[in-house]
XYZ file of N, CA and C in Angstrom:
444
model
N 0.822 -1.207 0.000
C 0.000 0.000 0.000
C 0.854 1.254 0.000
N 1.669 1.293 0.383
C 2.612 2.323 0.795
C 3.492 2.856 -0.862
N 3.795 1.479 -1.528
C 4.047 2.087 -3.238
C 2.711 3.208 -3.718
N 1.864 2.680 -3.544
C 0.628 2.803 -4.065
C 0.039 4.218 -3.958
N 0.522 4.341 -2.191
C 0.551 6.134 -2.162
C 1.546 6.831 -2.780
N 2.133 6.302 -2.476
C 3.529 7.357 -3.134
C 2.918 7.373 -5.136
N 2.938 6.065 -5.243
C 2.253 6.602 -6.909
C 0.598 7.551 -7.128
N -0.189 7.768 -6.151
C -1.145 8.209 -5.634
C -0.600 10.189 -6.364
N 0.199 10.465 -5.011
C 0.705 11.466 -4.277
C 1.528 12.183 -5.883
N 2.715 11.309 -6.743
C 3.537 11.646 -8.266
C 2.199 12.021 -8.613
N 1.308 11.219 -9.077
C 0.118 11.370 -9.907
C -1.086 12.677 -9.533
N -1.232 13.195 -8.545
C -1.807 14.289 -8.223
C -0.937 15.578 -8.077
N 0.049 15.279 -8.023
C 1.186 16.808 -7.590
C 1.187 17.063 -9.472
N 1.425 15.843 -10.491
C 1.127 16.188 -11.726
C -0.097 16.755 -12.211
N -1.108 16.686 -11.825
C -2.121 16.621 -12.063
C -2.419 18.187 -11.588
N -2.147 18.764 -10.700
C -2.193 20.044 -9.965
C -1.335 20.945 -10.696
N 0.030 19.985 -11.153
C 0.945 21.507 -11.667
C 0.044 21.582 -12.923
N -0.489 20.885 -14.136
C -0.988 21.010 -14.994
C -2.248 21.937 -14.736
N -3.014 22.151 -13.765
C -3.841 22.491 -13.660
C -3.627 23.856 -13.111
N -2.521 23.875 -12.193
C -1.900 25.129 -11.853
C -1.270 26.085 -12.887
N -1.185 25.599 -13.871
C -0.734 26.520 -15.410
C -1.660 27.266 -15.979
N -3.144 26.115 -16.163
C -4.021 27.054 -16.497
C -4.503 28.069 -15.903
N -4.897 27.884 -14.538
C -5.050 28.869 -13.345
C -4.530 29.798 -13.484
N -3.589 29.555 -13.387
C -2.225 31.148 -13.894
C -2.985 31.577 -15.125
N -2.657 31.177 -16.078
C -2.647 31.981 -17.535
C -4.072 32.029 -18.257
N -4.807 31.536 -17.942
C -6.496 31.854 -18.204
C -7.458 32.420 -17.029
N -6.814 31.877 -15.643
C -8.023 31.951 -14.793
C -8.871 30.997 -14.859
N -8.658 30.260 -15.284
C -10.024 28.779 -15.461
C -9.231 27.433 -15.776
N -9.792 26.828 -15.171
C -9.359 25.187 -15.662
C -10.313 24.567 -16.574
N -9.721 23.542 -17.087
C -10.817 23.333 -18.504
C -11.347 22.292 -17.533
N -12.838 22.008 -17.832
C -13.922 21.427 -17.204
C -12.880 19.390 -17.694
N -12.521 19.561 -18.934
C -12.115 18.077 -19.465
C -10.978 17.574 -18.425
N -10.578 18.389 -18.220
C -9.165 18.037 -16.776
C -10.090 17.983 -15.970
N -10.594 18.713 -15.431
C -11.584 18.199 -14.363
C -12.067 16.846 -14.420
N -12.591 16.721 -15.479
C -13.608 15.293 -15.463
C -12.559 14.253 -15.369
N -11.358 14.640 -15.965
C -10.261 13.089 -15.943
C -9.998 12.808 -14.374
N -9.533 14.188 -13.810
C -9.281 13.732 -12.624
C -10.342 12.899 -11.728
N -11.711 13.476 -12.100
C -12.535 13.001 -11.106
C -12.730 11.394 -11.880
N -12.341 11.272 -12.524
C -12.809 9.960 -13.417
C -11.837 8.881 -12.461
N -10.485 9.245 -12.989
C -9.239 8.794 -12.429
C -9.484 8.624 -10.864
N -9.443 9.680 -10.285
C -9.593 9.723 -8.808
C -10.830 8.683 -8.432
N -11.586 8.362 -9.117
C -12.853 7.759 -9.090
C -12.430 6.331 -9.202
N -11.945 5.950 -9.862
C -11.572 4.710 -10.389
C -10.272 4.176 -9.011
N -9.277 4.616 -8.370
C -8.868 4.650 -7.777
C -9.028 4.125 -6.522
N -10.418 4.627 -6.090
C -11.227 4.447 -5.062
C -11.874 3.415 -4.852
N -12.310 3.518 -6.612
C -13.283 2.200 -6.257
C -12.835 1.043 -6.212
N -11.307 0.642 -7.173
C -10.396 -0.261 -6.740
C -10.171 -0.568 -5.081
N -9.551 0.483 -4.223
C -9.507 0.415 -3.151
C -10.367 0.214 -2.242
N -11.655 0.387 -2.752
C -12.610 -0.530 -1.674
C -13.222 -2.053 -2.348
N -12.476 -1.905 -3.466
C -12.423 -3.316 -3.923
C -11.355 -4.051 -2.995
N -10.182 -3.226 -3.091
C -9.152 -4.365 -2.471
C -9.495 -4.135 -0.830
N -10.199 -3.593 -0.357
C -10.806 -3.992 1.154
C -9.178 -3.122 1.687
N -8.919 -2.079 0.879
C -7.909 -1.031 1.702
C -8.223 0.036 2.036
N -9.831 0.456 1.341
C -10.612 1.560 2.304
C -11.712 1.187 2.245
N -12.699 1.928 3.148
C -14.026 2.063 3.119
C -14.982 2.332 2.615
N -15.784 2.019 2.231
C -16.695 3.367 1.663
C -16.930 4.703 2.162
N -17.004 4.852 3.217
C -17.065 5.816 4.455
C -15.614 6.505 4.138
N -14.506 5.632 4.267
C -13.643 6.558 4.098
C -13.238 7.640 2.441
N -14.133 6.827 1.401
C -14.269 7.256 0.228
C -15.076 8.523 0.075
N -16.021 8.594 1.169
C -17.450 9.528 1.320
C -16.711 10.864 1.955
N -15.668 10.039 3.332
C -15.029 11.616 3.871
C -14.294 12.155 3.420
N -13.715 11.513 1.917
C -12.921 11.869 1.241
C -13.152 13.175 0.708
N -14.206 12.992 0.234
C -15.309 14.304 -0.716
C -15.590 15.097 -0.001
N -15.659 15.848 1.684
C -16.155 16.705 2.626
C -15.334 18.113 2.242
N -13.917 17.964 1.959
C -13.361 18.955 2.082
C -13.958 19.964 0.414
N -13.613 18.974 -0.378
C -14.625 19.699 -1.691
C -15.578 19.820 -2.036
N -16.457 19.180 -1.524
C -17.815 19.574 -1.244
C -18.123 21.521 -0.502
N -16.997 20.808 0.748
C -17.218 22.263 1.808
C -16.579 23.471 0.730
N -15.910 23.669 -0.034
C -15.165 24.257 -0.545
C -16.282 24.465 -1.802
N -16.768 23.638 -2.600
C -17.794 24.090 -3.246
C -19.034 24.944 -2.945
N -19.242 24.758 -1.540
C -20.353 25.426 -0.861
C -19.723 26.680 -0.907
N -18.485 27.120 -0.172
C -18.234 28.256 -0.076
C -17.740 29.300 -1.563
N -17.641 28.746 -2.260
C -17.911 29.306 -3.708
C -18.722 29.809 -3.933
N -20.158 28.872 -3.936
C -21.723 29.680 -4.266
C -21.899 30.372 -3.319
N -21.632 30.591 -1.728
C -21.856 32.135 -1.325
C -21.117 33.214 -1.068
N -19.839 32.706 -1.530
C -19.204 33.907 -2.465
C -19.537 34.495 -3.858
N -20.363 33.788 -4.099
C -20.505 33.801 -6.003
C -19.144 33.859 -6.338
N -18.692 33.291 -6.224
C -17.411 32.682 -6.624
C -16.409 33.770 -6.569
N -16.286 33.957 -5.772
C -15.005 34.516 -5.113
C -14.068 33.545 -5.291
N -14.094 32.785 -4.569
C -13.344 31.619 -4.386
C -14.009 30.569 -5.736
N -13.383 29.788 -7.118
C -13.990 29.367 -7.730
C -14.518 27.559 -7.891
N -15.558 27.356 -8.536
C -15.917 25.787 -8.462
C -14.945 24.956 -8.694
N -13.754 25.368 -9.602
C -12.765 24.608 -10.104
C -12.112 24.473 -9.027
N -11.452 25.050 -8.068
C -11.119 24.691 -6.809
C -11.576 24.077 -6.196
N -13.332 24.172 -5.767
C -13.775 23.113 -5.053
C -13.726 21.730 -5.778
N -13.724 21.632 -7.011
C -13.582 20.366 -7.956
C -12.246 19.474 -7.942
N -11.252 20.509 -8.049
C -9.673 20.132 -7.742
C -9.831 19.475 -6.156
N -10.448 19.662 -5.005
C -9.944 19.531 -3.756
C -10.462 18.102 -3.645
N -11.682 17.894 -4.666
C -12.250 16.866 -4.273
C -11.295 15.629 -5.337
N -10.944 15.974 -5.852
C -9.665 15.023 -6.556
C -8.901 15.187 -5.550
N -8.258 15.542 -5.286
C -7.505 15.664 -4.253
C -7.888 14.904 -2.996
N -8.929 15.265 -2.439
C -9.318 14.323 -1.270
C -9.355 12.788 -1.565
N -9.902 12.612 -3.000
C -10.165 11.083 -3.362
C -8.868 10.258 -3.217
N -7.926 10.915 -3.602
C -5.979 10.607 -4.032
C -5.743 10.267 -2.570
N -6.029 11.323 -2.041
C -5.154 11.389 -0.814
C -5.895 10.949 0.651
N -7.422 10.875 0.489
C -8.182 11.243 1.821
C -8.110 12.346 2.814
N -9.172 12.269 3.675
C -9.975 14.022 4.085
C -8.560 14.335 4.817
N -7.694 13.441 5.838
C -6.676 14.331 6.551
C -5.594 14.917 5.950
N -5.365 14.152 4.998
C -3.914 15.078 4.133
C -4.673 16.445 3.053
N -6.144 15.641 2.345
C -6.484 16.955 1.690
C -6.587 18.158 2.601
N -7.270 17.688 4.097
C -7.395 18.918 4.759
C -6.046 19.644 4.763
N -5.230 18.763 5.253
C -3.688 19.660 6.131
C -3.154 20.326 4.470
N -3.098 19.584 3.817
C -3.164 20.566 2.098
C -3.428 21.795 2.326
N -4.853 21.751 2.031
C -5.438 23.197 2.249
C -5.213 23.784 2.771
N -5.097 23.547 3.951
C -4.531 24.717 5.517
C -3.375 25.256 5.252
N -2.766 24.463 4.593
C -1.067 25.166 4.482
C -1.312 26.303 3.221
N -1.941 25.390 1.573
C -2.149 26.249 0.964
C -3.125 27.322 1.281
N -3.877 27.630 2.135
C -4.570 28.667 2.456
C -3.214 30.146 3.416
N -2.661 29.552 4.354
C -1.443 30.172 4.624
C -0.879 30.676 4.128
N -0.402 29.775 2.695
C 0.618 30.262 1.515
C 0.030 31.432 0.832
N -1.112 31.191 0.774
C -1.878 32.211 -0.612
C -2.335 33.508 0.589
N -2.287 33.736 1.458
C -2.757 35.158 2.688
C -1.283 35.522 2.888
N -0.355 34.665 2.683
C 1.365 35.000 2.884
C 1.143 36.098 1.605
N 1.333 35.456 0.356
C 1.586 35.892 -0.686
C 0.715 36.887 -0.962
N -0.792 37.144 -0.480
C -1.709 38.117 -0.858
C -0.806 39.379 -0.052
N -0.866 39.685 1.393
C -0.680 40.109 2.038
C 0.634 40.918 1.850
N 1.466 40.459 1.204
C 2.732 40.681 0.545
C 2.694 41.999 -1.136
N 1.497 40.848 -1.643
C 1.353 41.936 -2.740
C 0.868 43.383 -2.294
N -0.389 42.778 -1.594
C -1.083 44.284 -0.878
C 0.100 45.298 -0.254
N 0.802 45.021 0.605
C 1.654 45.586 1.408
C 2.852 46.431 0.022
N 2.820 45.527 -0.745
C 4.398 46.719 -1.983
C 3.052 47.033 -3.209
N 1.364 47.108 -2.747
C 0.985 47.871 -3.952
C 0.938 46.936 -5.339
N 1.298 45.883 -5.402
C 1.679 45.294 -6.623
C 0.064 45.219 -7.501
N -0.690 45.056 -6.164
C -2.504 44.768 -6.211
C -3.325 45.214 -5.470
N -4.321 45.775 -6.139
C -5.674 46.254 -4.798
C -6.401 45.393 -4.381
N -7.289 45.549 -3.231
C -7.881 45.000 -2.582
C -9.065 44.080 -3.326
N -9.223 44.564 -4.806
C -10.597 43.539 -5.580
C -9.806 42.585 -6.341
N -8.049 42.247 -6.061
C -7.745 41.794 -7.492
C -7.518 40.320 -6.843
N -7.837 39.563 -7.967
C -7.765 38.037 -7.274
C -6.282 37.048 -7.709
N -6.319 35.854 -6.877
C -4.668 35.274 -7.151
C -5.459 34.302 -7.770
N -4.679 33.072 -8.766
C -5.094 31.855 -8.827
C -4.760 31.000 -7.549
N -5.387 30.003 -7.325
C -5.521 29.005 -5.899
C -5.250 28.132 -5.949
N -5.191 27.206 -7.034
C -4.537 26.353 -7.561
C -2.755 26.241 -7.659
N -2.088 27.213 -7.797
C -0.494 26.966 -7.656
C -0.602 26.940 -6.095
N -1.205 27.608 -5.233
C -0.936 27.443 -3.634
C -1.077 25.915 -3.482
N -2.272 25.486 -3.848
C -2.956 24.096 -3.504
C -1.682 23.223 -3.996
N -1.290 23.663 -4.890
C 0.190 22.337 -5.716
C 1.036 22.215 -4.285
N 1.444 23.462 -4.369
C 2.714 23.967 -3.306
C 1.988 23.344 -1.497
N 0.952 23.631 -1.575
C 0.261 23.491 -0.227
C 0.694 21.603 -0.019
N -0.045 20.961 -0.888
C -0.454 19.301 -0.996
C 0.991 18.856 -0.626
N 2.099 19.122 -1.898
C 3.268 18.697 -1.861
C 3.636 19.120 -0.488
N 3.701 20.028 0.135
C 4.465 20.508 1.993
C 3.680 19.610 2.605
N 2.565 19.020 2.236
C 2.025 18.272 3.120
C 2.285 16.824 3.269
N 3.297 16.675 2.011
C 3.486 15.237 1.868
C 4.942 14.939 2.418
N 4.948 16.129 3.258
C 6.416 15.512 4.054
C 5.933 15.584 5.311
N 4.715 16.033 5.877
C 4.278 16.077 7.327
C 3.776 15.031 7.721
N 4.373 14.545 8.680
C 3.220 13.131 9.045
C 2.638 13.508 10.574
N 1.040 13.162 10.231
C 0.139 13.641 11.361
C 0.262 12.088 12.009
């Protein structure tokens, strides 16, 4: 099991920088990356509660953090965007809810580091937005050296 994450973990940090490019240079991720991941991430899972190495339950808490993250999109009207909440939930599927969480937390850190920074030398005003996706790359990967 332990190969299995580690090929898990290559396969989503790829999957993020690709997705972290578009983020950058359009502002949007294409919906077709989306669907692979969730396809992929999908398939993954369902192997693994085939091979009786997770749960279903643990497949279900997998999805909480992007779910929650999708919610908070629609009452931002997307402040924060769906493609993020879509990415997290690939992400949770890869990894499950405690590493996607500790992910996030860090990339949420990273991206108020880096906002806070621009604001402070002027680079950006207060309406201008970052992509969330290069934090989330940078966030996941710091997380894959922490062990809770």
């Amino acid at each position: 099991m332990q190969i299995g994450s580690s090929v898990n973990k290559i396969v989503l940090i790829f999957f993020l920088g690709i997705c972290a490019v578009f983020d950058i240079r359009k502002k949007e991720i294409p919906v077709i990356l989306i669907l692979i991941g969730i396809v992929f991430s999908s398939g993954i899972n369902i192997w693994q509660i085939y091979d009786k190495s997770i749960t279903i339950a643990d497949a279900g808490a997998a999805l909480i953090v992007g779910v929650f993250m999708i919610c908070v999109s629609f009452c931002t009207r997307e402040r924060i965007g769906y493609g993020d909440g879509l990415i997290l939930i690939v992400s949770g599927l890869m990894l499950g809810i405690y590493q996607c969480f500790l992910g996030l937390c860090i990339s949420l850190v990273f991206s108020s580091v880096c906002a806070l920074f621009l604001l402070m030398t002027h680079k950006v005003d207060k309406d201008s937005g970052l992509p969330f996706v290069p934090f989330l790359t940078v966030g996941m990967g710091v997380s894959f050296f922490v062990q809770i």
